[in-house]
CSV table of C-alpha atoms in Angstrom, one decimal:
chain,number,residue,atom,x,y,z
A,1,MET,CA,-0.1,-0.5,0.2
A,2,SER,CA,1.5,3.2,-0.9
A,3,VAL,CA,1.3,6.2,1.0
A,4,GLU,CA,-1.2,8.0,-0.5
A,5,ASP,CA,-3.3,4.6,-0.3
A,6,LYS,CA,-3.0,4.4,3.2
A,7,ILE,CA,-6.7,4.3,5.1
A,8,VAL,CA,-7.9,7.5,6.2
A,9,VAL,CA,-8.9,7.0,10.2
A,10,GLY,CA,-11.8,9.7,11.0
A,11,ILE,CA,-11.0,10.1,15.1
A,12,SER,CA,-14.5,12.3,17.2
A,13,ILE,CA,-12.9,13.6,20.5
A,14,GLY,CA,-15.9,12.3,22.3
A,15,ASP,CA,-15.8,13.7,26.2
A,16,ILE,CA,-13.7,16.4,25.9
A,17,ASN,CA,-13.3,16.3,30.3
A,18,GLY,CA,-12.6,12.2,29.8
A,19,ILE,CA,-10.0,10.0,28.6
A,20,GLY,CA,-10.8,10.1,25.3
A,21,SER,CA,-8.0,12.6,24.5
A,22,GLU,CA,-5.7,10.3,26.5
A,23,ILE,CA,-6.5,7.5,25.1
A,24,ILE,CA,-6.0,9.4,21.3
A,25,LEU,CA,-2.7,11.1,22.1
A,26,LYS,CA,-1.4,7.8,23.6
A,27,THR,CA,-2.2,5.4,20.6
A,28,PHE,CA,-1.1,7.9,17.8
A,29,GLU,CA,2.7,8.6,20.0
A,30,ASP,CA,3.6,5.6,18.7
A,31,SER,CA,4.9,6.7,15.5
A,32,ARG,CA,4.1,2.5,14.1
A,33,MET,CA,0.7,3.3,13.9
A,34,LEU,CA,1.0,5.8,10.8
A,35,GLU,CA,1.9,3.0,9.2
A,36,PHE,CA,-1.5,1.2,9.2
A,37,CYS,CA,-3.4,4.2,8.5
A,38,THR,CA,-3.2,8.3,8.7
A,39,PRO,CA,-5.4,9.7,11.0
A,40,VAL,CA,-7.7,12.5,11.5
A,41,ILE,CA,-9.0,13.8,14.9
A,42,PHE,CA,-12.2,16.1,14.6
A,43,ALA,CA,-11.5,18.4,17.6
A,44,SER,CA,-9.3,22.1,16.3
A,45,VAL,CA,-5.5,22.3,16.8
A,46,LYS,CA,-5.9,24.9,19.9
A,47,LEU,CA,-7.6,21.9,22.3
A,48,MET,CA,-5.2,18.9,20.7
A,49,SER,CA,-2.0,21.1,21.9
A,50,PHE,CA,-3.2,21.7,25.4
A,51,PHE,CA,-3.7,17.9,26.0
A,52,LYS,CA,-0.4,17.2,24.6
A,53,LYS,CA,1.5,19.5,26.7
A,54,HIS,CA,-1.1,18.1,29.8
A,55,TYR,CA,-0.1,14.7,29.4
A,56,GLU,CA,3.8,15.3,28.3
A,57,ILE,CA,3.4,13.5,25.3
A,58,ASP,CA,6.1,14.3,22.6
A,59,ILE,CA,3.8,14.0,19.2
A,60,ASN,CA,3.6,16.5,16.3
A,61,PHE,CA,0.5,17.3,14.9
A,62,HIS,CA,-1.0,18.9,11.0
A,63,GLY,CA,-3.9,21.3,11.4
A,64,ILE,CA,-6.2,21.8,8.8
A,65,ASP,CA,-9.0,23.6,8.3
A,66,LYS,CA,-11.0,21.2,5.2
A,67,ILE,CA,-9.8,17.3,4.7
A,68,GLU,CA,-9.0,17.8,1.7
A,69,ASP,CA,-5.9,19.2,3.1
A,70,LEU,CA,-4.6,16.1,4.5
A,71,VAL,CA,-1.5,14.8,4.7
A,72,PRO,CA,-0.6,10.9,4.8
A,73,LYS,CA,1.8,9.6,7.4
A,74,LYS,CA,0.6,12.5,9.5
A,75,ILE,CA,-1.5,13.0,12.6
A,76,ASN,CA,-4.3,16.0,11.1
A,77,VAL,CA,-6.2,17.5,12.5
A,78,LEU,CA,-9.2,19.1,11.6
A,79,ASN,CA,-10.1,22.1,13.0
A,80,VAL,CA,-14.2,21.6,13.7
A,81,TRP,CA,-13.9,25.1,15.4
A,82,LYS,CA,-11.0,27.4,16.0
A,83,GLU,CA,-12.8,29.2,20.2
A,84,HIS,CA,-10.7,28.1,23.0
A,85,VAL,CA,-12.6,25.8,25.5
A,86,ASP,CA,-12.4,25.3,28.6
A,87,VAL,CA,-11.7,21.8,30.2
A,88,THR,CA,-13.3,20.4,33.2
A,89,PHE,CA,-11.5,17.4,33.8
A,90,GLY,CA,-13.7,14.3,35.2
A,91,GLU,CA,-16.9,16.9,35.3
A,92,GLU,CA,-20.3,16.1,33.1
A,93,ASN,CA,-21.3,18.8,32.5
A,94,GLN,CA,-22.6,20.5,28.4
A,95,VAL,CA,-20.1,22.4,27.5
A,96,GLY,CA,-18.1,18.2,27.7
A,97,GLY,CA,-21.3,17.0,25.9
A,98,GLU,CA,-21.7,19.3,23.6
A,99,TYR,CA,-17.8,19.7,22.2
A,100,ALA,CA,-18.4,16.1,21.9
A,101,ILE,CA,-21.7,16.1,19.5
A,102,LYS,CA,-19.7,19.0,17.3
A,103,SER,CA,-17.2,16.4,16.7
A,104,LEU,CA,-18.8,13.8,16.2
A,105,LYS,CA,-21.6,14.7,13.8
A,106,ALA,CA,-18.5,16.2,11.6
A,107,ALA,CA,-16.6,13.5,11.6
A,108,VAL,CA,-20.3,11.2,10.8
A,109,ALA,CA,-20.4,14.4,7.5
A,110,ALA,CA,-17.3,13.0,6.2
A,111,LEU,CA,-18.0,9.3,6.9
A,112,LYS,CA,-20.8,10.1,4.9
A,113,GLU,CA,-18.9,11.9,2.2
A,114,SER,CA,-16.3,9.7,2.0
A,115,LYS,CA,-13.7,11.5,2.8
A,116,ILE,CA,-12.5,8.8,5.4
A,117,ASP,CA,-12.6,5.9,5.3
A,118,ALA,CA,-14.1,4.1,8.8
A,119,LEU,CA,-14.6,6.4,11.7
A,120,VAL,CA,-13.3,5.3,15.4
A,121,THR,CA,-15.8,7.5,18.6
A,122,ALA,CA,-14.0,8.2,21.5
A,123,PRO,CA,-16.0,7.8,24.4
A,124,ILE,CA,-19.2,10.4,25.2
A,125,ASN,CA,-21.2,10.6,28.0
A,126,LYS,CA,-25.4,9.3,27.3
A,127,SER,CA,-26.8,12.4,29.4
A,128,ASN,CA,-24.7,15.7,28.6
A,129,ILE,CA,-24.9,14.9,24.8
A,130,GLN,CA,-28.6,15.3,25.0
A,131,SER,CA,-30.3,18.7,23.4
A,132,GLU,CA,-33.3,19.6,20.7
A,133,SER,CA,-31.1,19.2,18.3
A,134,PHE,CA,-29.4,15.4,19.2
A,135,ASN,CA,-31.2,13.0,21.2
A,136,PHE,CA,-29.9,9.4,21.5
A,137,PRO,CA,-29.5,7.0,23.8
A,138,GLY,CA,-25.4,7.6,21.8
A,139,HIS,CA,-23.1,7.3,19.2
A,140,THR,CA,-24.8,3.6,17.4
A,141,ASP,CA,-28.6,4.7,17.4
A,142,TYR,CA,-27.0,7.9,16.3
A,143,LEU,CA,-25.3,6.4,13.1
A,144,ALA,CA,-28.8,4.4,12.4
A,145,GLN,CA,-30.0,7.6,11.5
A,146,GLU,CA,-27.3,8.9,9.3
A,147,LEU,CA,-25.9,5.9,8.1
A,148,LYS,CA,-27.8,3.2,5.6
A,149,GLY,CA,-28.0,-0.6,6.7
A,150,GLU,CA,-29.6,-2.4,9.7
A,151,SER,CA,-27.2,-1.8,12.5
A,152,LEU,CA,-26.7,-3.9,15.7
A,153,MET,CA,-24.2,-3.2,18.2
A,154,LEU,CA,-21.4,-6.3,18.0
A,155,LEU,CA,-18.7,-6.4,20.5
A,156,ILE,CA,-15.5,-8.0,19.0
A,157,SER,CA,-12.0,-9.9,20.4
A,158,GLU,CA,-9.6,-11.8,19.2
A,159,ASP,CA,-12.5,-14.7,19.9
A,160,LEU,CA,-15.0,-13.5,21.0
A,161,ARG,CA,-17.9,-11.9,19.1
A,162,VAL,CA,-21.4,-10.5,20.8
A,163,GLY,CA,-24.0,-9.4,18.6
A,164,LEU,CA,-27.2,-7.6,21.0
A,165,LEU,CA,-31.1,-8.6,19.9
A,166,THR,CA,-31.6,-5.6,22.0
A,167,ASP,CA,-29.4,-2.9,22.9
A,168,HIS,CA,-29.6,0.7,25.0
A,169,VAL,CA,-32.9,-0.4,26.9
A,170,ALA,CA,-34.8,-1.1,30.0
A,171,VAL,CA,-34.8,-4.2,31.7
A,172,LYS,CA,-38.7,-3.6,31.8
A,173,ASP,CA,-39.2,-3.3,28.5
A,174,VAL,CA,-37.0,-6.1,26.9
A,175,VAL,CA,-39.5,-8.9,25.9
A,176,LYS,CA,-41.8,-6.1,24.2
A,177,ASN,CA,-38.8,-5.5,21.8
A,178,ILE,CA,-37.3,-8.3,20.8
A,179,THR,CA,-39.8,-9.6,18.3
A,180,ARG,CA,-40.0,-12.1,15.2
A,181,GLU,CA,-38.9,-9.4,12.7
A,182,ARG,CA,-36.1,-7.9,15.0
A,183,ILE,CA,-34.8,-11.8,15.7
A,184,ASP,CA,-34.5,-12.5,11.6
A,185,LYS,CA,-33.3,-8.8,11.4
A,186,LYS,CA,-30.2,-9.2,13.8
A,187,ILE,CA,-29.3,-12.3,13.1
A,188,ASN,CA,-29.8,-12.2,9.9
A,189,THR,CA,-27.3,-8.3,9.9
A,190,ILE,CA,-24.6,-10.6,11.9
A,191,TYR,CA,-24.7,-13.5,9.2
A,192,HIS,CA,-23.6,-11.5,6.7
A,193,THR,CA,-21.4,-8.9,8.7
A,194,LEU,CA,-19.3,-12.4,9.5
A,195,ILE,CA,-19.4,-13.1,5.6
A,196,GLU,CA,-18.7,-9.9,4.9
A,197,ASP,CA,-16.4,-8.2,7.3
A,198,PHE,CA,-14.8,-11.0,9.0
A,199,GLY,CA,-13.8,-13.0,5.9
A,200,ILE,CA,-15.5,-16.4,7.2
A,201,GLU,CA,-17.8,-18.3,4.9
A,202,MET,CA,-19.9,-20.3,6.9
A,203,PRO,CA,-20.9,-18.5,10.1
A,204,LYS,CA,-21.9,-20.3,13.1
A,205,ILE,CA,-24.4,-18.2,15.4
A,206,ALA,CA,-25.3,-18.9,19.5
A,207,VAL,CA,-28.9,-17.0,20.5
A,208,LEU,CA,-28.9,-16.9,24.3
A,209,GLY,CA,-32.3,-17.2,25.5
A,210,ILE,CA,-34.3,-14.3,27.2
A,211,ASN,CA,-35.4,-15.9,30.6
A,212,PRO,CA,-33.3,-17.8,32.9
A,213,HIS,CA,-33.3,-21.4,31.9
A,214,THR,CA,-34.8,-20.5,27.9
A,215,GLY,CA,-37.6,-20.2,31.3
A,216,ASP,CA,-37.4,-24.2,31.9
A,217,ASN,CA,-40.5,-25.8,29.2
A,218,GLY,CA,-42.8,-22.2,29.8
A,219,VAL,CA,-42.4,-22.6,34.3
A,220,ILE,CA,-40.1,-19.2,34.0
A,221,GLY,CA,-41.6,-17.7,31.2
A,222,ASP,CA,-42.4,-18.8,28.0
A,223,GLU,CA,-41.1,-16.4,24.9
A,224,ASP,CA,-38.2,-18.7,24.4
A,225,ASP,CA,-41.0,-21.1,23.7
A,226,THR,CA,-43.3,-19.4,21.5
A,227,LEU,CA,-40.8,-16.8,20.6
A,228,LEU,CA,-37.4,-17.5,20.3
A,229,ARG,CA,-37.3,-21.3,18.9
A,230,PRO,CA,-39.7,-20.9,16.1
A,231,ALA,CA,-38.1,-17.8,15.0
A,232,LEU,CA,-34.3,-19.5,15.4
A,233,ASP,CA,-36.0,-22.8,13.7
A,234,ASN,CA,-37.3,-21.1,10.8
A,235,ILE,CA,-33.9,-18.9,10.0
A,236,ARG,CA,-32.5,-22.8,10.2
A,237,LYS,CA,-34.4,-23.8,7.2
A,238,ASN,CA,-32.9,-20.7,5.5
A,239,GLY,CA,-29.5,-21.9,5.8
A,240,LYS,CA,-27.9,-20.5,8.6
A,241,MET,CA,-26.3,-22.3,11.2
A,242,VAL,CA,-28.3,-20.6,14.1
A,243,PHE,CA,-28.3,-22.4,17.5
A,244,GLY,CA,-30.2,-22.0,20.6
A,245,PRO,CA,-31.3,-20.4,22.6
A,246,TYR,CA,-28.4,-21.2,25.2
A,247,ALA,CA,-29.2,-21.2,29.3
A,248,ALA,CA,-27.2,-17.7,29.6
A,249,ASP,CA,-26.0,-18.1,32.7
A,250,SER,CA,-23.3,-21.0,32.3
A,251,PHE,CA,-23.1,-20.5,28.0
A,252,PHE,CA,-19.7,-18.6,28.8
A,253,GLY,CA,-18.2,-20.4,32.2
A,254,SER,CA,-18.7,-23.7,30.5
A,255,GLY,CA,-16.4,-22.4,27.4
A,256,ASN,CA,-19.1,-22.9,24.8
A,257,TYR,CA,-18.6,-19.5,23.5
A,258,LYS,CA,-15.7,-20.9,22.1
A,259,ASN,CA,-17.1,-22.5,19.7
A,260,PHE,CA,-19.3,-20.3,17.3
A,261,ASP,CA,-18.3,-17.4,15.4
A,262,ALA,CA,-20.4,-15.3,16.8
A,263,ILE,CA,-22.6,-14.8,20.1
A,264,ILE,CA,-26.0,-13.0,20.1
A,265,ALA,CA,-26.9,-11.8,23.5
A,266,SER,CA,-30.9,-10.8,24.1
A,267,TYR,CA,-29.6,-7.3,25.7
A,268,HIS,CA,-27.5,-5.5,26.4
A,269,ASP,CA,-25.8,-7.0,30.1
A,270,GLN,CA,-26.8,-9.9,29.4
A,271,GLY,CA,-24.1,-10.0,26.7
A,272,LEU,CA,-21.9,-7.4,27.9
A,273,ILE,CA,-20.9,-8.3,31.6
A,274,PRO,CA,-19.5,-11.4,30.4
A,275,PHE,CA,-17.7,-9.8,27.4
A,276,LYS,CA,-16.1,-7.2,29.4
A,277,THR,CA,-15.2,-10.1,32.1
A,278,LEU,CA,-13.5,-11.8,29.1
A,279,ALA,CA,-11.7,-9.2,26.9
A,280,PHE,CA,-12.2,-5.6,28.9
A,281,GLY,CA,-9.3,-3.8,27.8
A,282,LYS,CA,-9.3,-4.9,24.4
A,283,GLY,CA,-12.3,-5.3,23.1
A,284,VAL,CA,-13.9,-3.0,20.9
A,285,ASN,CA,-17.6,-1.9,19.9
A,286,PHE,CA,-18.6,-2.6,16.1
A,287,THR,CA,-21.5,-0.8,14.9
A,288,ALA,CA,-22.4,-3.4,12.1
A,289,GLY,CA,-24.3,-3.4,9.3
A,290,LEU,CA,-24.3,-0.1,8.4
A,291,ASN,CA,-22.7,1.0,4.8
A,292,ARG,CA,-19.8,2.6,6.8
A,293,ILE,CA,-17.6,1.9,9.7
A,294,ARG,CA,-17.8,3.2,12.7
A,295,THR,CA,-15.3,1.1,15.6
A,296,SER,CA,-15.1,2.5,19.5
A,297,PRO,CA,-13.2,1.2,22.6
A,298,ASP,CA,-15.3,-0.7,24.9
A,299,HIS,CA,-15.6,1.9,27.5
A,300,GLY,CA,-16.6,4.9,28.6
A,301,THR,CA,-16.1,8.4,29.6
A,302,ALA,CA,-13.6,7.4,32.4
A,303,PHE,CA,-14.5,10.7,34.5
A,304,ASP,CA,-12.7,9.4,37.9
A,305,LEU,CA,-9.1,9.1,35.9
A,306,ALA,CA,-9.6,12.1,33.7
A,307,GLY,CA,-6.2,14.0,33.8
A,308,LYS,CA,-4.2,11.7,36.8
A,309,ASN,CA,-2.6,10.8,32.5
A,310,VAL,CA,-3.3,6.8,34.2
A,311,ALA,CA,-6.0,5.9,31.5
A,312,ASN,CA,-5.9,2.2,29.4
A,313,PHE,CA,-5.7,3.1,25.3
A,314,GLU,CA,-5.1,-0.6,24.3
A,315,SER,CA,-8.6,-0.9,23.7
A,316,PHE,CA,-8.6,2.2,21.5
A,317,ARG,CA,-5.6,1.1,20.0
A,318,GLU,CA,-7.5,-2.2,18.8
A,319,ALA,CA,-11.1,0.1,18.1
A,320,VAL,CA,-8.2,2.0,15.1
A,321,PHE,CA,-7.0,-1.8,14.4
A,322,SER,CA,-10.3,-2.4,14.1
A,323,ALA,CA,-11.6,-0.3,11.7
A,324,VAL,CA,-8.4,-1.2,8.9
A,325,SER,CA,-8.8,-4.5,9.1
A,326,ILE,CA,-12.6,-4.8,8.4
A,327,PHE,CA,-12.1,-1.4,6.0
A,328,GLU,CA,-10.1,-4.0,4.2
A,329,LYS,CA,-12.3,-7.1,4.3
A,330,ARG,CA,-15.1,-5.7,3.2
A,331,LYS,CA,-12.6,-4.1,0.2
A,332,GLU,CA,-12.0,-7.5,-0.4
A,333,TYR,CA,-15.3,-9.6,-0.4
A,334,LEU,CA,-16.9,-6.5,-2.2
A,335,GLU,CA,-13.8,-6.9,-5.0
A,336,ILE,CA,-14.4,-10.4,-5.1
A,337,SER,CA,-18.7,-10.0,-5.8
A,338,LYS,CA,-18.0,-7.3,-7.5
A,339,ASN,CA,-19.9,-5.1,-6.5
A,340,PRO,CA,-19.5,-0.7,-6.1
A,341,LEU,CA,-17.5,-0.6,-3.2
A,342,GLN,CA,-19.1,1.8,-1.7
A,343,THR,CA,-15.7,3.1,0.2
A,344,SER,CA,-14.5,4.6,-3.0
A,345,ARG,CA,-12.6,7.7,-2.1
A,346,LYS,CA,-13.1,11.5,-3.1
A,347,ARG,CA,-10.8,13.0,-2.1
A,348,SER,CA,-7.0,14.4,-3.2
A,349,PHE,CA,-4.4,13.9,-0.7
A,350,SER,CA,-1.9,16.6,-0.2
A,351,LYS,CA,1.9,15.7,-1.5
A,352,LYS,CA,3.7,17.5,1.1
A,353,LYS,CA,5.7,14.8,3.3
């Protein structure tokens, strides 16, 4: 791959009062990262210079005012704003949410226009991002609106992939949100992403039950028998290797998860608690099923650690690696399938070195 052909990874800054800036800077402090991609941080040179000084990180930025001026093999910072911004590490406030969304919206706009190849998002706070112009529980829901496709939250690590039937839904509302249509859509999405984005030709998918012990023949709820099993039976008739429902309490502890290419949990904590127990610090959140690629670390803003120069950046670094890998796999799949490459470039690079 030539310098000009490096995959361009856009990075949204996340909550400026959290650990996002630290994990971004520490990831790209290693100059070898520029061998894998060309990063573009959507923020401002003033803000990133402040973070650089605060964390005493030896790193150089290339400031740009429009994406077309990015320079390969440099850490580009796109000035989404130029005004001074007050950073109050560890504090959940309106300023942190406001600038997190400014960065995110600019990065997503560039992603939609194919001016960047993939997006890696630093953590946001779900409370202070809410406004009249942004009313979403988090990144995934916003991306689902802005991009094409059927979104699915997929947590990935080296040997584990966990998707969700329902994600940011209150526990009391889980069952009413699990419909036959949703089951079909989510399994279809994860099936195709395993083939197209991970290069698995005949994926094996396990599905976890809705109720404890998958209902114990109706003693602890009948949704597994009346809804989930018939849906899975019908999907299997169409040739997909889908197994379950499995009792969630013993599935991971027994090591059964190792027999499958992906697992679909019925609700958020059923999937994320075991995933983060097994892969925390190295896991990646991938929004599967969309026509553009977005990844993020598997943790939040960590306000309690913000500004202290102690945050672990491994998950963010893995999110960058995963974005590059998925882009390459999808490109390869599309070329083999002789489909138009939706992520074709619409930009010109500066020839500066």
